[in-house]
PDB file of C-alpha atoms in Angstrom:
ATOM      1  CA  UNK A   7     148.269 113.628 100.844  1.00 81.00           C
ATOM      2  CA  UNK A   8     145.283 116.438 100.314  1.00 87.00           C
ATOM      3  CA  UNK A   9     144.164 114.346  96.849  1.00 90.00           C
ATOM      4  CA  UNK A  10     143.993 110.828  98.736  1.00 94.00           C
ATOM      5  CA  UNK A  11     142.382 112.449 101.880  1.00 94.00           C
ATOM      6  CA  UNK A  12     139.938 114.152  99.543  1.00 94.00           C
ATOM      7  CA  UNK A  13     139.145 110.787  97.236  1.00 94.00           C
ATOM      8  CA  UNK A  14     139.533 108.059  99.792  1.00 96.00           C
ATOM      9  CA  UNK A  15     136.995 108.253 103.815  1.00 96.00           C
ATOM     10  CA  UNK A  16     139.830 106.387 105.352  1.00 97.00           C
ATOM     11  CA  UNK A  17     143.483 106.499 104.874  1.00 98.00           C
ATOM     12  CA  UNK A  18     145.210 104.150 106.879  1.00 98.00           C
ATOM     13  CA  UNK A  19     149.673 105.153 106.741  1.00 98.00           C
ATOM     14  CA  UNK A  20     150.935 101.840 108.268  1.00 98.00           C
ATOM     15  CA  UNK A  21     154.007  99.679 108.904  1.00 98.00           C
ATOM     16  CA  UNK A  22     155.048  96.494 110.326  1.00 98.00           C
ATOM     17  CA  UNK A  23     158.291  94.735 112.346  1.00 98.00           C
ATOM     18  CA  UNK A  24     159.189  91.562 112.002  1.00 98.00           C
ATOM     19  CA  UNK A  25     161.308  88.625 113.332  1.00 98.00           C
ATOM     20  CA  UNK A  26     162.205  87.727 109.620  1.00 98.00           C
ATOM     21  CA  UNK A  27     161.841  88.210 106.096  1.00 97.00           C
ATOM     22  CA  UNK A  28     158.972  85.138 105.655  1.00 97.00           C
ATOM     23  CA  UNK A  29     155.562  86.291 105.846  1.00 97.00           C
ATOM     24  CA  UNK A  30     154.532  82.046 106.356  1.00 95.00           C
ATOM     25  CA  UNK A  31     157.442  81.925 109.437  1.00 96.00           C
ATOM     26  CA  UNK A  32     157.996  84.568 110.503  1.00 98.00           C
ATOM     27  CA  UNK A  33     155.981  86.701 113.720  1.00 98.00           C
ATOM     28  CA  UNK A  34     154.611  90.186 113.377  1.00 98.00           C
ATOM     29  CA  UNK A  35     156.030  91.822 116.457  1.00 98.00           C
ATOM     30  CA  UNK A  36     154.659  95.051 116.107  1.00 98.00           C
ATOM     31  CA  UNK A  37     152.034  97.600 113.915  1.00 98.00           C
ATOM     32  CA  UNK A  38     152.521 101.096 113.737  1.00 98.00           C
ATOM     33  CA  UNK A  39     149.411 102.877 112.004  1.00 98.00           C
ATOM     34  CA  UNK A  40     148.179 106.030 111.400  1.00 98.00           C
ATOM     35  CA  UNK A  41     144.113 106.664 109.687  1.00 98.00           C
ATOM     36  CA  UNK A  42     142.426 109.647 109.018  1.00 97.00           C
ATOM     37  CA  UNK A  43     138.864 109.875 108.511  1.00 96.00           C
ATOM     38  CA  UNK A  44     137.623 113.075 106.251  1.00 92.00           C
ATOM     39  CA  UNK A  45     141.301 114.490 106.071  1.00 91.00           C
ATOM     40  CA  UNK A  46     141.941 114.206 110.429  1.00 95.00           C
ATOM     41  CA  UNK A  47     143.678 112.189 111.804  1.00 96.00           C
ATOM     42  CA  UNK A  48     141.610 110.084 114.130  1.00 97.00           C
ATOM     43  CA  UNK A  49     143.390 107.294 115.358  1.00 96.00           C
ATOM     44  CA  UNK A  50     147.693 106.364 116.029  1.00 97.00           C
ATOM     45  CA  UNK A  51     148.434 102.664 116.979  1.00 97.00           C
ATOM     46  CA  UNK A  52     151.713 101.540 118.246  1.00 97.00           C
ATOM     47  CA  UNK A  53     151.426  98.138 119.895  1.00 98.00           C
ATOM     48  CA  UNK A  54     154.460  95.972 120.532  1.00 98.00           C
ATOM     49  CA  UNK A  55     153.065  92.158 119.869  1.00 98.00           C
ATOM     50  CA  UNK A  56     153.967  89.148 122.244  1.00 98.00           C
ATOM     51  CA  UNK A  57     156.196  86.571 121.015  1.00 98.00           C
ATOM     52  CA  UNK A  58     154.474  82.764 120.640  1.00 97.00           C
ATOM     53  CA  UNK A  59     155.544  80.707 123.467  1.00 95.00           C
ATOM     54  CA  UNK A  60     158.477  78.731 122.983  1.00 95.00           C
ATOM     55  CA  UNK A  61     160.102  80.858 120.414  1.00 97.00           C
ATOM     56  CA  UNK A  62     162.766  84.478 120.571  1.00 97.00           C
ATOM     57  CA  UNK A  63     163.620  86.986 119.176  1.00 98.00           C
ATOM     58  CA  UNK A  64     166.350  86.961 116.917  1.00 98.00           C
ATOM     59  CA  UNK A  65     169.556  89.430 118.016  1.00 98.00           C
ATOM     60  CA  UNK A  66     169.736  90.748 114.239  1.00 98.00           C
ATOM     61  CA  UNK A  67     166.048  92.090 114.898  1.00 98.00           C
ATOM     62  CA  UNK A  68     166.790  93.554 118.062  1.00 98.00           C
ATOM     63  CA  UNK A  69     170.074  95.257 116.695  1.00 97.00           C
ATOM     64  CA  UNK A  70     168.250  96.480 113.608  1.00 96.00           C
ATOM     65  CA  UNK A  71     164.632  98.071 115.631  1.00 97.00           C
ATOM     66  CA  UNK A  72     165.869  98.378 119.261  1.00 97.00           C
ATOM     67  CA  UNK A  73     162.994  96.038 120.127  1.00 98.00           C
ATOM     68  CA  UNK A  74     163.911  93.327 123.203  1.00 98.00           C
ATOM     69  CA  UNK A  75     162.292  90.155 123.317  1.00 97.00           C
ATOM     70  CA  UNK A  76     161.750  91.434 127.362  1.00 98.00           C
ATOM     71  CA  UNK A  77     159.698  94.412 126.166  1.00 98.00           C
ATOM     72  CA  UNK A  78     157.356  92.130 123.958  1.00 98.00           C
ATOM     73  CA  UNK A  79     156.924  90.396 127.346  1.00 98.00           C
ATOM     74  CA  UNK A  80     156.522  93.372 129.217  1.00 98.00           C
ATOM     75  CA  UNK A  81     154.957  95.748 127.113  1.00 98.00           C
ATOM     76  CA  UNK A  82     153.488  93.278 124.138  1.00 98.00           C
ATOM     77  CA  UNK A  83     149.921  92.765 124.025  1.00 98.00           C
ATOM     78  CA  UNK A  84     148.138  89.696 122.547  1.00 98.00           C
ATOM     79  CA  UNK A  85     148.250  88.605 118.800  1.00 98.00           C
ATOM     80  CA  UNK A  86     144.130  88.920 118.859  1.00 98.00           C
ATOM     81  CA  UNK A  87     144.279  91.913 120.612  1.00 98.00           C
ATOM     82  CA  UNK A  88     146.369  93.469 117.386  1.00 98.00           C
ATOM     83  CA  UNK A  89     143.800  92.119 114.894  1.00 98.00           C
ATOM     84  CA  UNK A  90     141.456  93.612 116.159  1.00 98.00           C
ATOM     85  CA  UNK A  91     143.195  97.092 116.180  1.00 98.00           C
ATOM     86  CA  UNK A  92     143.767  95.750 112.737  1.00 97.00           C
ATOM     87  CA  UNK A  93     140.148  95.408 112.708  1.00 97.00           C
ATOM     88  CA  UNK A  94     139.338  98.723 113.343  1.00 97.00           C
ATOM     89  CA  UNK A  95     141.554 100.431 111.341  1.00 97.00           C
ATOM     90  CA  UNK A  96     140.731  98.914 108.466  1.00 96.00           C
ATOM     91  CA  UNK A  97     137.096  99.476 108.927  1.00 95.00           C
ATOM     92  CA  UNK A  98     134.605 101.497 106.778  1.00 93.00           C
ATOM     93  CA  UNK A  99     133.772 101.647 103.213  1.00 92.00           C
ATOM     94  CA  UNK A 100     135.777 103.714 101.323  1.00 95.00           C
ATOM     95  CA  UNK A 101     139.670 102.781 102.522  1.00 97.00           C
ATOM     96  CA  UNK A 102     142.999 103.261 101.327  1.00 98.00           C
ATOM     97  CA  UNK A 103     146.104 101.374 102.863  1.00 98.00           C
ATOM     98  CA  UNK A 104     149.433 103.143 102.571  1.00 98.00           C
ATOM     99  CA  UNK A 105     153.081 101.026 103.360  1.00 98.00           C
ATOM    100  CA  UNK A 106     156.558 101.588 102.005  1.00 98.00           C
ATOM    101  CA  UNK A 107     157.020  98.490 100.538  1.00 98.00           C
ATOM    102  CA  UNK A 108     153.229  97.123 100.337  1.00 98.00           C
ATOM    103  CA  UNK A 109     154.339  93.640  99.027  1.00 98.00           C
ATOM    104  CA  UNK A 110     156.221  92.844 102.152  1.00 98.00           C
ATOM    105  CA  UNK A 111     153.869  94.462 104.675  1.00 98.00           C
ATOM    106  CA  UNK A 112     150.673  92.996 102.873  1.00 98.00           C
ATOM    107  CA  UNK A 113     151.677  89.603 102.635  1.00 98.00           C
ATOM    108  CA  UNK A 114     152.337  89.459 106.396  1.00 98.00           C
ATOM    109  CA  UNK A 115     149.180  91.842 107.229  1.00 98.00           C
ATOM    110  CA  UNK A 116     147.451  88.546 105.235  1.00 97.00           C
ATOM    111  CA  UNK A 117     148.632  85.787 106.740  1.00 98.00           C
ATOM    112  CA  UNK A 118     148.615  87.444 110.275  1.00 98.00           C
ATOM    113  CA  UNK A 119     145.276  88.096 109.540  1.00 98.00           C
ATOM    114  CA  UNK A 120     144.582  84.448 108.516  1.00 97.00           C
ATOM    115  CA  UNK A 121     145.774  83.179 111.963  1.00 97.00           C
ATOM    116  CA  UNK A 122     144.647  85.406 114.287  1.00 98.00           C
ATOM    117  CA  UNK A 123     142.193  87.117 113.200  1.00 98.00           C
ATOM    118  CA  UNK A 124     139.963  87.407 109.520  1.00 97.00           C
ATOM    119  CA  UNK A 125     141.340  88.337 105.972  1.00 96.00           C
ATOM    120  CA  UNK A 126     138.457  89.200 104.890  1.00 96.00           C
ATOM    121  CA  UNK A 127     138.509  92.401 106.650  1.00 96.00           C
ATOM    122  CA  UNK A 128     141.239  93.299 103.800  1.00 96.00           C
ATOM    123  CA  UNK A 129     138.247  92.704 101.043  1.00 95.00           C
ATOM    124  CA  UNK A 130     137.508  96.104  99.219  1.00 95.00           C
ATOM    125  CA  UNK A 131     140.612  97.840 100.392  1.00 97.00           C
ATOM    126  CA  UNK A 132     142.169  99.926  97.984  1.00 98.00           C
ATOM    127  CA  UNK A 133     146.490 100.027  98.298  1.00 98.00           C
ATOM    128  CA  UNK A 134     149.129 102.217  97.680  1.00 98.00           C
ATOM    129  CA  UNK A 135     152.986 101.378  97.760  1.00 98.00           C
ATOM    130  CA  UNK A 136     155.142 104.375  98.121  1.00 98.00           C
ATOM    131  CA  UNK A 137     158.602 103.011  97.195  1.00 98.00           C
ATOM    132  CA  UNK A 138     156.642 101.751  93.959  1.00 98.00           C
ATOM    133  CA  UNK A 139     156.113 105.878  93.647  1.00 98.00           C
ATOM    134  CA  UNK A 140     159.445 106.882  94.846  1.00 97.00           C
ATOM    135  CA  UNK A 141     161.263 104.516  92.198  1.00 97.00           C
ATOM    136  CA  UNK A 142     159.606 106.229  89.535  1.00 96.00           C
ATOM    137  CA  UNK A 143     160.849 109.825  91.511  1.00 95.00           C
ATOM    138  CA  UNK A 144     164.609 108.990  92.523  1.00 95.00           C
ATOM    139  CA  UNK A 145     167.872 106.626  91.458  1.00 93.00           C
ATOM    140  CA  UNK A 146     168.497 104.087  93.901  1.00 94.00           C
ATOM    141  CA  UNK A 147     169.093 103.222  96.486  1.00 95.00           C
ATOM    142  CA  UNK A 148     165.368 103.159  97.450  1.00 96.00           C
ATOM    143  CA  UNK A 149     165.148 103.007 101.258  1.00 97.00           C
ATOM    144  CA  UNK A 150     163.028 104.818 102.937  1.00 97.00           C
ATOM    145  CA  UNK A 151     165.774 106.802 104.432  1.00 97.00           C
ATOM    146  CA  UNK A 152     167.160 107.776 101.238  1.00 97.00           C
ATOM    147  CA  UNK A 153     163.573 108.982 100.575  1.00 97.00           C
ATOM    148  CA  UNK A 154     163.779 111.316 104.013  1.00 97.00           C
ATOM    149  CA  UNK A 155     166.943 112.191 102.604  1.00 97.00           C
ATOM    150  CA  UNK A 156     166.053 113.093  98.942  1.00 97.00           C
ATOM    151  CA  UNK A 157     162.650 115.411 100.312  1.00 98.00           C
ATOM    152  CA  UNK A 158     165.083 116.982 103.123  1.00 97.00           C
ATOM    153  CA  UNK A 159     162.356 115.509 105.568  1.00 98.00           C
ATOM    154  CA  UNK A 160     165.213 114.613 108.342  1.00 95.00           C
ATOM    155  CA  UNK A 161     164.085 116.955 110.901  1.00 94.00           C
ATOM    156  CA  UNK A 162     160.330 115.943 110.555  1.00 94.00           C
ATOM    157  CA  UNK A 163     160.726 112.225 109.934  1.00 93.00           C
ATOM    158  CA  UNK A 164     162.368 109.625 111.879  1.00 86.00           C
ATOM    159  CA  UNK A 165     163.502 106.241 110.444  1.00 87.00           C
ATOM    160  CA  UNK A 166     164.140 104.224 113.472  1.00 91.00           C
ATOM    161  CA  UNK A 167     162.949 100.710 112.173  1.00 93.00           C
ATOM    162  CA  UNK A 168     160.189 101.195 114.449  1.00 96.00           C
ATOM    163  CA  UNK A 169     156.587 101.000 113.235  1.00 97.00           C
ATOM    164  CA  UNK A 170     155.023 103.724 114.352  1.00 97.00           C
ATOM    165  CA  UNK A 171     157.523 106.047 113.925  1.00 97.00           C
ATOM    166  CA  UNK A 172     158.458 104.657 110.323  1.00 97.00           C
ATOM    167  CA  UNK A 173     154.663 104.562 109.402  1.00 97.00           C
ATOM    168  CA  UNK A 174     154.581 108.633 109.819  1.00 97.00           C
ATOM    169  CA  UNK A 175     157.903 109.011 107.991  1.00 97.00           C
ATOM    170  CA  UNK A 176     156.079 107.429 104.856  1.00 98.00           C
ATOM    171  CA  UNK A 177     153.173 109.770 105.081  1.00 97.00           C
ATOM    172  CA  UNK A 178     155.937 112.873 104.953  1.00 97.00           C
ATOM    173  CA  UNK A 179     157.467 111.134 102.560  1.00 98.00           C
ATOM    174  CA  UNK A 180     154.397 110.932 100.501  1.00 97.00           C
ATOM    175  CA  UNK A 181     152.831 114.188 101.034  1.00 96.00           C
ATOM    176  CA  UNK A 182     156.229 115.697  99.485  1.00 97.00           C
ATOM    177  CA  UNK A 183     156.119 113.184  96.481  1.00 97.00           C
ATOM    178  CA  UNK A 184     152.711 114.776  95.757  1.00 97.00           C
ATOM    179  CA  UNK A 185     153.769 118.624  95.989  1.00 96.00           C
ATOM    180  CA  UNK A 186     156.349 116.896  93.789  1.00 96.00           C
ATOM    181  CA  UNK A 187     154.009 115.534  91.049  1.00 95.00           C
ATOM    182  CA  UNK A 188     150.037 115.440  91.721  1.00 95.00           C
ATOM    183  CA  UNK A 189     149.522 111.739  90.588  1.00 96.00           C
ATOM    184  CA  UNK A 190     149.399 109.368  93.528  1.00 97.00           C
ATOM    185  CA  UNK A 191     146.123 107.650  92.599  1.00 96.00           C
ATOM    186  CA  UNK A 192     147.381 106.379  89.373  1.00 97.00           C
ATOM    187  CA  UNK A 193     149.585 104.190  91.638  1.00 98.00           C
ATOM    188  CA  UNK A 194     146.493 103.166  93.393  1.00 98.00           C
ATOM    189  CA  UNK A 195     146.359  99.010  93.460  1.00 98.00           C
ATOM    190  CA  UNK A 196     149.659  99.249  90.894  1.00 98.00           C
ATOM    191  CA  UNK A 197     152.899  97.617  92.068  1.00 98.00           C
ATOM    192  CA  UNK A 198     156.280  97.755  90.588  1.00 97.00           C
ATOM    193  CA  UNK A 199     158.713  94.760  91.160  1.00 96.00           C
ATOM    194  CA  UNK A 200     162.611  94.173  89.941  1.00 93.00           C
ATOM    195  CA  UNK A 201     162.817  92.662  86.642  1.00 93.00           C
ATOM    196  CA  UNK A 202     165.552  90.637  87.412  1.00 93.00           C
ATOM    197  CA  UNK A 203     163.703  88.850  90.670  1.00 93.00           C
ATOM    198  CA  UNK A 204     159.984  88.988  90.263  1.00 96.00           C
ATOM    199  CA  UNK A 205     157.617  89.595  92.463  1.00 97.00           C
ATOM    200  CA  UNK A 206     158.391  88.826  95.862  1.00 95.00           C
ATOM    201  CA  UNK A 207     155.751  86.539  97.245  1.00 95.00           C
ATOM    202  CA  UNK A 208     152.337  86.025  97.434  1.00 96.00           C
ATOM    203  CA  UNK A 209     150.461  88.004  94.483  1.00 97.00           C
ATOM    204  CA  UNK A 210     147.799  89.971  95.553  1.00 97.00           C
ATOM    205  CA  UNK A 211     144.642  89.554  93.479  1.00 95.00           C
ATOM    206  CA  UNK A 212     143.189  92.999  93.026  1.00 96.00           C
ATOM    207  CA  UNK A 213     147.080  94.407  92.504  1.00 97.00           C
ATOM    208  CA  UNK A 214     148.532  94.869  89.143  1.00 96.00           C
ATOM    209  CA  UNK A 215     152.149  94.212  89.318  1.00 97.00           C
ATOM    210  CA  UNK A 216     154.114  95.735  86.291  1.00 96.00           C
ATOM    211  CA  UNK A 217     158.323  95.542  85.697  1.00 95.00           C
ATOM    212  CA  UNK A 218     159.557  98.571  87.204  1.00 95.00           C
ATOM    213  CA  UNK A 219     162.851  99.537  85.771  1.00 87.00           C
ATOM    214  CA  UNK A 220     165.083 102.195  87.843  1.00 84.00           C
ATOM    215  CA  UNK A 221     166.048 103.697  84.802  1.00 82.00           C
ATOM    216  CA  UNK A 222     162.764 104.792  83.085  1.00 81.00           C
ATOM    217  CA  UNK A 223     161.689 107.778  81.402  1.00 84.00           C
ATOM    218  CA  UNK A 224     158.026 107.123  81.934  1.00 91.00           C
ATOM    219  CA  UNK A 225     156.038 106.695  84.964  1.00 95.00           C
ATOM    220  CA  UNK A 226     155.301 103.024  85.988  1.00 96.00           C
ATOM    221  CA  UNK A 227     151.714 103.192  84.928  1.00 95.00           C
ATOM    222  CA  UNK A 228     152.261 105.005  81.874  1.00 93.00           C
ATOM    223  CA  UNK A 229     154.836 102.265  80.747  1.00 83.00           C
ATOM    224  CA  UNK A 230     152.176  99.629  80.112  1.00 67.00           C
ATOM    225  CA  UNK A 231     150.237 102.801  77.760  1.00 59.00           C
ATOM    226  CA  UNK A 232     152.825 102.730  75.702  1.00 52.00           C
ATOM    227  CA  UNK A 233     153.630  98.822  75.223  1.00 55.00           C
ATOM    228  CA  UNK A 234     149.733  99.030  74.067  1.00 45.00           C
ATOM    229  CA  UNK A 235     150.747 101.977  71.413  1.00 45.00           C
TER     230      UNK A 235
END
């Protein structure tokens, strides 16, 4: 990522688990983040994130991640405690946040944000969504294991559906995607979607969501270029 580390203060590489698929619903259950500040890496989290009382963790979550609902009792720390690792994270001037599959992660980061702690600490940020970039690289499928598998990244990445370690996995994913082609910031607040579904939910307001075919000669953002021409 030398070009994003060089443009960008802050990079924060992060990813979330959750109990579900619905951002409004659904319970973050834990962040996995990596940020570097002037090309270092200064900061990992890894918190596991304490259930709400009264509700559990579903068995297709635990099957998929390894994650027990008795190590978010054990091990879990507060909801406000993780917004404001959140908080800190995302602080600064000049940020970029990285996820494999932004949409999904953003929309929860939001609304988590929303309840337990402020969204406004999202204002200014500056996103990137590498499986918007690997779609334009690679036939599906589009998971980010097929991604480890494409760059030959097995022995350095680990997808274990756990945040932490799936948050680095995207950042090896994405330095190799730049050896590959040097144009990461033209993806920079640009998301691609399915044609067939939309976008999946909430629109973000400083992201500009384009059609993404899987079968295109051209670069997502060079596609809208040449609907202009």
């Amino acid at each position: 990522m030398r070009r994003l580390l060089e443009q960008f203060e802050t990079v924060v590489v992060l990813d979330l688990e959750t109990t579900g698929l619905s951002f409004r619903q659904d319970q973050v259950i834990e962040l996995g983040a990596v940020r570097w500040d002037g090309g270092e890496v200064t900061e990992e989290v890894e918190d596991l994130i304490r259930l709400e009382p009264g509700t559990s963790l579903p068995q297709k979550i635990t099957e998929l991640t390894g994650i027990t609902g008795q190590m978010l009792s054990a091990q879990g720390v507060s909801k406000e405690a993780a917004a404001e690792d959140l908080h800190r994270l995302l602080a600064g001037e000049d940020r970029l946040v990285v996820t494999y599959n932004a949409q999904f992660d953003l929309n929860f980061l939001y609304y988590f944000l929303k309840r337990y702690g402020d969204p406004a600490w999202l204002r200014g940020v500056r996103m990137l969504d590498a499986l918007t970039v690997y779609r334009d690289r690679r036939p599906y499928p589009h998971r980010l294991e097929n991604a480890i598998a494409a760059y030959h990244l097995e022995e350095a990445a680990v997808n274990s559906h756990r945040a932490v370690d799936d948050a680095k996995a995207a950042a090896l994913v994405l330095q190799a995607m730049e050896k590959e082609r040097d144009d990461l910031e033209r993806y920079i607040n640009l998301f691609g979607y399915h044609p067939r579904y939309g976008v999946s939910g909430q629109r973000i307001h400083s992201v500009r969501y384009l059609p993404q075919p899987y079968d295109s000669a051209l670069p997502l953002y060079e596609q809208q270029l040449e609907k202009i021409r």
